Coordinates of C-alpha atoms and ligand atoms in Angstrom, one line a residue:
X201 CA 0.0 0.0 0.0
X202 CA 1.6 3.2 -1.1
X203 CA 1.0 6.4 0.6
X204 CA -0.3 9.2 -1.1
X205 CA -0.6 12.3 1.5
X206 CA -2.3 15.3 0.0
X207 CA -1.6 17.2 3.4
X208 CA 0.1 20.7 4.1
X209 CA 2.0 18.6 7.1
X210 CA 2.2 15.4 7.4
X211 CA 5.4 14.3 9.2
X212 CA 7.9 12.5 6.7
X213 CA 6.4 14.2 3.0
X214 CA 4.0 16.8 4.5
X215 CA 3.4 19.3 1.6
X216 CA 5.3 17.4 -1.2
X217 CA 2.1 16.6 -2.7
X218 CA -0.8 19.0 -1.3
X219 CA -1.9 20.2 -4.3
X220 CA -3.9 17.4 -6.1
X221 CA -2.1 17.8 -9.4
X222 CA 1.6 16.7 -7.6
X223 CA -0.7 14.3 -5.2
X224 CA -1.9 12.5 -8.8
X225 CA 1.7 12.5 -10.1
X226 CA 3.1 11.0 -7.2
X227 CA 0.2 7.8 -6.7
X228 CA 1.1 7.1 -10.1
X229 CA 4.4 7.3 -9.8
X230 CA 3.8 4.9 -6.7
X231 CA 2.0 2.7 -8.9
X232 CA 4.8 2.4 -11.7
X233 CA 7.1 1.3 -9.1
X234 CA 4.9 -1.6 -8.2
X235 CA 2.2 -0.5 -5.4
X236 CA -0.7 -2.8 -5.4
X237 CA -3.0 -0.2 -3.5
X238 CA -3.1 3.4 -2.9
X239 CA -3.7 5.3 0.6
X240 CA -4.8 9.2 -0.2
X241 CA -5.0 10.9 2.9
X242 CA -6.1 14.5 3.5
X243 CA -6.0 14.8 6.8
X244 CA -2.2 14.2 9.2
X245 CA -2.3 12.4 12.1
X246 CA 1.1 12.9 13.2
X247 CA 1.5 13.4 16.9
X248 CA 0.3 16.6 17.4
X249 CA -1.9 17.0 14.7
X250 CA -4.8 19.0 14.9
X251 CA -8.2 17.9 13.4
X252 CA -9.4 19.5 9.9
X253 CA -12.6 20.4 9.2
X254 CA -14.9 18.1 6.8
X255 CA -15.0 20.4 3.5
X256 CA -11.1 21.4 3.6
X257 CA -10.6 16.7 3.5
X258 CA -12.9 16.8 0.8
X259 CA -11.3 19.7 -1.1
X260 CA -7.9 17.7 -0.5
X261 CA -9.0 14.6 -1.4
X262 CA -11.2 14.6 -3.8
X263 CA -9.5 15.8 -7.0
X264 CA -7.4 13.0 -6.3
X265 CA -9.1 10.8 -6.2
X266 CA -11.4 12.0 -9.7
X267 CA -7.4 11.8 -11.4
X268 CA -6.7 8.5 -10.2
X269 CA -10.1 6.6 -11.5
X270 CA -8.1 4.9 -14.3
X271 CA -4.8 4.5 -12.5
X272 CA -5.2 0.4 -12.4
X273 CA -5.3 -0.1 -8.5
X274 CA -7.6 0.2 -5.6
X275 CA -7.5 2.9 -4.0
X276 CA -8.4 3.6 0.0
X277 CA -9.1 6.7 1.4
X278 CA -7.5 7.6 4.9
X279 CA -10.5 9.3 6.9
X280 CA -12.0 9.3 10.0
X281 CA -15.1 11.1 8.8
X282 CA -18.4 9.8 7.9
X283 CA -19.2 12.3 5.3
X284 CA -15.8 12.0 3.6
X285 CA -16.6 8.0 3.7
X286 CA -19.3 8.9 1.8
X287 CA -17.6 11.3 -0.9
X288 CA -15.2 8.6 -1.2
X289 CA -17.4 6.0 -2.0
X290 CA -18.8 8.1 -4.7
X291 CA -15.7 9.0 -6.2
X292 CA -14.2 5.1 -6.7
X293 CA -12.7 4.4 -3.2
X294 CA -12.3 0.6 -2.5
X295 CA -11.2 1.0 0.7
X296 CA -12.2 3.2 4.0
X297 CA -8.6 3.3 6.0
X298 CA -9.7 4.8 9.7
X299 CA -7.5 5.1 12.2
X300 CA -9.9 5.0 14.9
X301 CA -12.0 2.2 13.7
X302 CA -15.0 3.9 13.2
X303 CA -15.9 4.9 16.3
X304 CA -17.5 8.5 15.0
X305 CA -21.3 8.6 14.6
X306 CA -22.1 7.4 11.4
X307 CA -19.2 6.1 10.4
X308 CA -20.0 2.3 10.3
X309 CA -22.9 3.1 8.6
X310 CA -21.4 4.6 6.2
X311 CA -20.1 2.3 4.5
X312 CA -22.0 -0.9 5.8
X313 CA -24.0 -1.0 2.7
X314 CA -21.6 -0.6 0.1
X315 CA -19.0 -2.9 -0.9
X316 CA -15.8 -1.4 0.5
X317 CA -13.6 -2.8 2.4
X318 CA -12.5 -1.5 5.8
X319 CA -9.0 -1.0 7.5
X320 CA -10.1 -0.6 11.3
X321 CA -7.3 0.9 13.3
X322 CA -6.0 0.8 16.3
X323 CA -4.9 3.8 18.0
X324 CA -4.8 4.9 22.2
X325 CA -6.3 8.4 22.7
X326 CA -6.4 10.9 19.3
X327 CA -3.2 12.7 17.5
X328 CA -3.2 15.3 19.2
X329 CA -2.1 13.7 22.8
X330 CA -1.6 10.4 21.9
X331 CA 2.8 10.1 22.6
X332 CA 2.8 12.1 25.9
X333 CA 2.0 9.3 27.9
X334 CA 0.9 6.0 26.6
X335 CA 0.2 3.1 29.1
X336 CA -0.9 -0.1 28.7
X337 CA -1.3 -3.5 31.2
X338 CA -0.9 -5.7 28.3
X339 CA -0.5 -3.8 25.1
X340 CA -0.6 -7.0 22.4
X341 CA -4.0 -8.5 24.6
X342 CA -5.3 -5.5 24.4
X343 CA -4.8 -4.1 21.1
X344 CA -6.0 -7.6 20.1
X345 CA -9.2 -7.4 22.1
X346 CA -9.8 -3.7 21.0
X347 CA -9.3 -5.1 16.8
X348 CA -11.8 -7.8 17.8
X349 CA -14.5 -6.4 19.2
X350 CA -14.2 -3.3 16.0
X351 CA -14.5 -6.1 14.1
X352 CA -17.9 -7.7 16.2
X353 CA -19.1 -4.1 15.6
X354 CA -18.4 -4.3 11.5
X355 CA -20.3 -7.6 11.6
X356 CA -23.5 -6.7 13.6
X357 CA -23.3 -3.4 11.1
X358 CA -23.7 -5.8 8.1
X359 CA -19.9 -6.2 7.4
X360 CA -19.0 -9.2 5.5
X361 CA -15.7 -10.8 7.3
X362 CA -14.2 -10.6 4.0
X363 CA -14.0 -7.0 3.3
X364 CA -11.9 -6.5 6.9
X365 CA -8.5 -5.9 7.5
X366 CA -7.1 -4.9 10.4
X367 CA -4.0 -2.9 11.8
X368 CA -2.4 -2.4 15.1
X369 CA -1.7 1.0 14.9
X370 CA 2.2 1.5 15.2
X371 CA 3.3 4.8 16.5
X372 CA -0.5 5.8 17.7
X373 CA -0.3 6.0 21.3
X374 CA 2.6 3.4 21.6
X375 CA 6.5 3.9 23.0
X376 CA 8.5 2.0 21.2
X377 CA 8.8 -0.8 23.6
X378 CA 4.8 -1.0 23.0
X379 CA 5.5 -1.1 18.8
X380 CA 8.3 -3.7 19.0
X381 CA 5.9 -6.3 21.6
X382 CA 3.4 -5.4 18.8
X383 CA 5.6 -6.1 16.2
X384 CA 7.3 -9.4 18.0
X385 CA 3.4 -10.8 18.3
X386 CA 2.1 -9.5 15.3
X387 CA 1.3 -13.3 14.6
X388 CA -1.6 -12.8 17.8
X389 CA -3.6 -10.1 15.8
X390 CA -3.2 -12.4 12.5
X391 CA -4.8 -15.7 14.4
X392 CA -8.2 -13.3 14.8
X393 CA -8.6 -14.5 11.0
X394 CA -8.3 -11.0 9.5
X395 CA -5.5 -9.8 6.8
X396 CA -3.5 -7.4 8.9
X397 CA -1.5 -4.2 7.7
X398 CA 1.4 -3.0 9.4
X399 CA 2.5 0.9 9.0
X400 CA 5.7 1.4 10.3
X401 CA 7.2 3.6 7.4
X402 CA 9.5 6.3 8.5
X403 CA 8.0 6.6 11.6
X404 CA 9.5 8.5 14.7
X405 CA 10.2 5.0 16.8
X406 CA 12.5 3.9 13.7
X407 CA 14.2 7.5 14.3
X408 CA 14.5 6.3 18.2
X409 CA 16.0 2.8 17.2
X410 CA 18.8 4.2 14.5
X411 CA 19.0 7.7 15.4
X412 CA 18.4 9.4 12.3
X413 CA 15.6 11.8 11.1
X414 CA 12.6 10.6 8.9
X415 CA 14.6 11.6 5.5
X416 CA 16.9 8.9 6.4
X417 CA 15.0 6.3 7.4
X418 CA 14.7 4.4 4.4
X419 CA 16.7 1.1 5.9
X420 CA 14.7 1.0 9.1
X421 CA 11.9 1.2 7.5
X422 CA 12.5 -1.6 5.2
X423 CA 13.7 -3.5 7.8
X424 CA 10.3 -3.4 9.7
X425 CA 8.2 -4.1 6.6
X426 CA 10.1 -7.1 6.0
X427 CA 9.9 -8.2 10.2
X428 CA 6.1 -7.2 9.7
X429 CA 5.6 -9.4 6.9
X430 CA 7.8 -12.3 8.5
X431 CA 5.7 -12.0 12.0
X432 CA 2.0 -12.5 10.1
X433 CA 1.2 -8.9 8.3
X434 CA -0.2 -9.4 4.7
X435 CA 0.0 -5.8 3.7
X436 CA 2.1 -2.7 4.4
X437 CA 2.0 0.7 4.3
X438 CA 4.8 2.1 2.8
X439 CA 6.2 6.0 1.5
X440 CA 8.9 3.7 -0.6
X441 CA 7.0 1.3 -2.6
X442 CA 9.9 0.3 -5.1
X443 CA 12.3 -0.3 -2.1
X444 CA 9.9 -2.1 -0.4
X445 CA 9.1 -4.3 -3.5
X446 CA 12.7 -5.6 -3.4
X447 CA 13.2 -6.4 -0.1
X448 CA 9.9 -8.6 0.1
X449 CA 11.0 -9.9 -3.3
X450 CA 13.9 -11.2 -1.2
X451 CA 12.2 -12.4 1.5
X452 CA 9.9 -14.4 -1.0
X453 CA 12.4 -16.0 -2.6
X454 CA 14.1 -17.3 0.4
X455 CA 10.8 -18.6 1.7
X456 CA 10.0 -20.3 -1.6
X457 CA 13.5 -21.8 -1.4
X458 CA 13.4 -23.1 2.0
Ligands
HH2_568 N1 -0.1 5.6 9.7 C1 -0.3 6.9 9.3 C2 -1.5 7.3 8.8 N2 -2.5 6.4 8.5 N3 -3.3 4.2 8.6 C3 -3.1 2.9 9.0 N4 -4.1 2.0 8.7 N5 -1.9 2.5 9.6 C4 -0.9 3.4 9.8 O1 0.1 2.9 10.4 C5 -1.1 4.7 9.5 C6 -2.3 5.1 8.9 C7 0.8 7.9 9.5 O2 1.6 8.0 8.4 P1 1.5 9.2 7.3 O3 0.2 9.1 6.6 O4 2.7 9.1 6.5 O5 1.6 10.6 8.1 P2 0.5 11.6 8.5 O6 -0.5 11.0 9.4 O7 1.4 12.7 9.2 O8 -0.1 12.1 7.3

C-alpha cells in the first residue's frame, strides 16, 4: 500500500504533494514502481496533529481521487469522517482506511451498505495527545481485544468478514517498547482471521531505534516491513513502494527456497 498524502504537514512528505495535481503524479508514480493499492489521505495524524474540518478533506481529497479513477489499483481513502466516507465512496474508493476504527457517529454506517472494504485501526487516545504518555497493562491483549470487538461491531453493522483488515496501529499512542511487543506478536492479531497491515514507514520509533531523522530512514523502514511481513502482516503501508518491493521480493524468494 503506497501512501499518497495530500496534506500541508504530514510528518515525513508533508506538503510534497498537497496540491492534487503533484498528489496524482506522485500515486502514479507509486504505482509504476509496483504498489498494489493506494492510501490518499487529506487529513495528518502525526502526533500533534490538529483535526481539519470536513469540507477542507474533501477539497484535499477529492480531485485525487477523480485523477486517479483509471490508475489500475484500488485505492483507499484515509478518513475518520463519515461524510468523507461517503464522498469517497462516490468517487471510486475501495477501501475506508480509519485510524480510529469507526468509532465517529455514522461512520460504520457509512459504509456498511456498500461494498468497501474496511481498515479498522487501532490507536490509544487521538493525534493530538496520543505520545505524551501512553500506558498499557498488556498492550498485544489489548490491542488484540480492542481489533476484535471493532471487528464484532463491523459484523453486527452488516460487514462481511471478508472485506476487513485490520492494523495495530504502530506509533498511535505506543512507546517503542509497546510497537516492538506489537511487532514481536504480530502473529496474535493475525490468528483473529483477518488480513492485517502493518504501517511502520518512516515513523518516529524507527528515528529512536537508528538515530536518524525521517529523511533517512529508508533502511529502518525496510527492515520493519520485511519483520512485519515475517511475523504474520499481509500488507504494508509504505512512502517507498519500489524499495519495499525488493526487499519482500527477497524475503519471498528465500521462503520459496526453503
Ligand atoms: N499511519 C499513518 C496514517 N494512517 N493508517 C493505517 N491504517 N496505519 C498506519 O500505520 C497509518 C495510517 C501515519 O503516516 P503518514 O500518513 O505518512 O503521516 P501523517 O499522518 O502525518 O499524514
Amino acid at each position: 500500500m503506497g501512501v499518497v498524502n495530500a496534506t500541508p504537514d504530514s510528518f515525513y512528505d508533508g506538503g510534497r504533494h498537497a496540491a492534487a495535481r503533484t498528489a496524482i503524479e506522485h500515486a502514479r508514480r507509486l504505482v509504476e514502481e509496483g504498489a498494489d493499492l493506494l492510501d490518499v489521505g487529506g487529513e495528518s495524524s502525526r502526533p500533534g496533529a490538529d483535526a481539519i474540518a470536513a469540507d477542507e478533506e474533501l477539497r484535499r481529497v477529492l480531485p485525487v481521487l477523480d485523477g486517479l479513477r483509471e490508475v489500475g489499483v484500488p485505492i483507499s481513502v484515509d478518513t475518520t469522517k463519515p461524510e468523507v466516507m461517503r464522498a469517497a465512496l462516490e468517487h471510486g474508493a475501495a477501501m475506508i482506511n480509519d485510524i480510529t476504527a469507526f468509532a465517529s457517529p455514522g461512520a460504520l454506517e457509512s459504509v456498511a451498505r456498500s461494498e468497501v472494504a474496511v481498515c479498522l485501526m487501532h490507536m490509544q487516545g487521538r493525534p493530538r495527545t496520543m505520545q505524551a504518555d501512553p500506558v498499557y497493562a498488556d498492550v498485544v491483549a489489548e490491542v488484540r481485544d480492542f481489533l476484535a470487538a471493532r471487528a464484532e461491531a463491523c459484523a453486527a453493522a452488516g460487514i462481511a468478514r471478508e472485506r476487513i483488515v485490520l492494523d495495530p496501529g504502530f506509533g498511535f499512542g505506543k512507546t517503542v517498547d509497546h510497537n516492538l511487543a506489537l511487532l514481536t506478536r504480530l502473529g496474535d492479531i493475525a490468528a483473529l482471521g483477518f488480513p492485517v497491515l502493518a504501517g511502520w514507514s518512516r515513523k518516529s520509533s524507527l528515528g529512536r531505534i537508528t538515530g536518524r531523522p525521517a529523511e533517512d530512514r529508508l533502511a529502518a523502514s525496510l527492515a520493519a516491513a520485511l519483520l512485519s511481513v515475517q511475523h504474520g502482516a499481509r500488507m504494508v503501508r509504505v512512502h517507498d513502494v519500489a524499495a519495499t518491493r525488493d526487499a519482500l521480493a527477497v524475503l519471498a524468494a528465500v521462503e520459496s527456497a526453503s
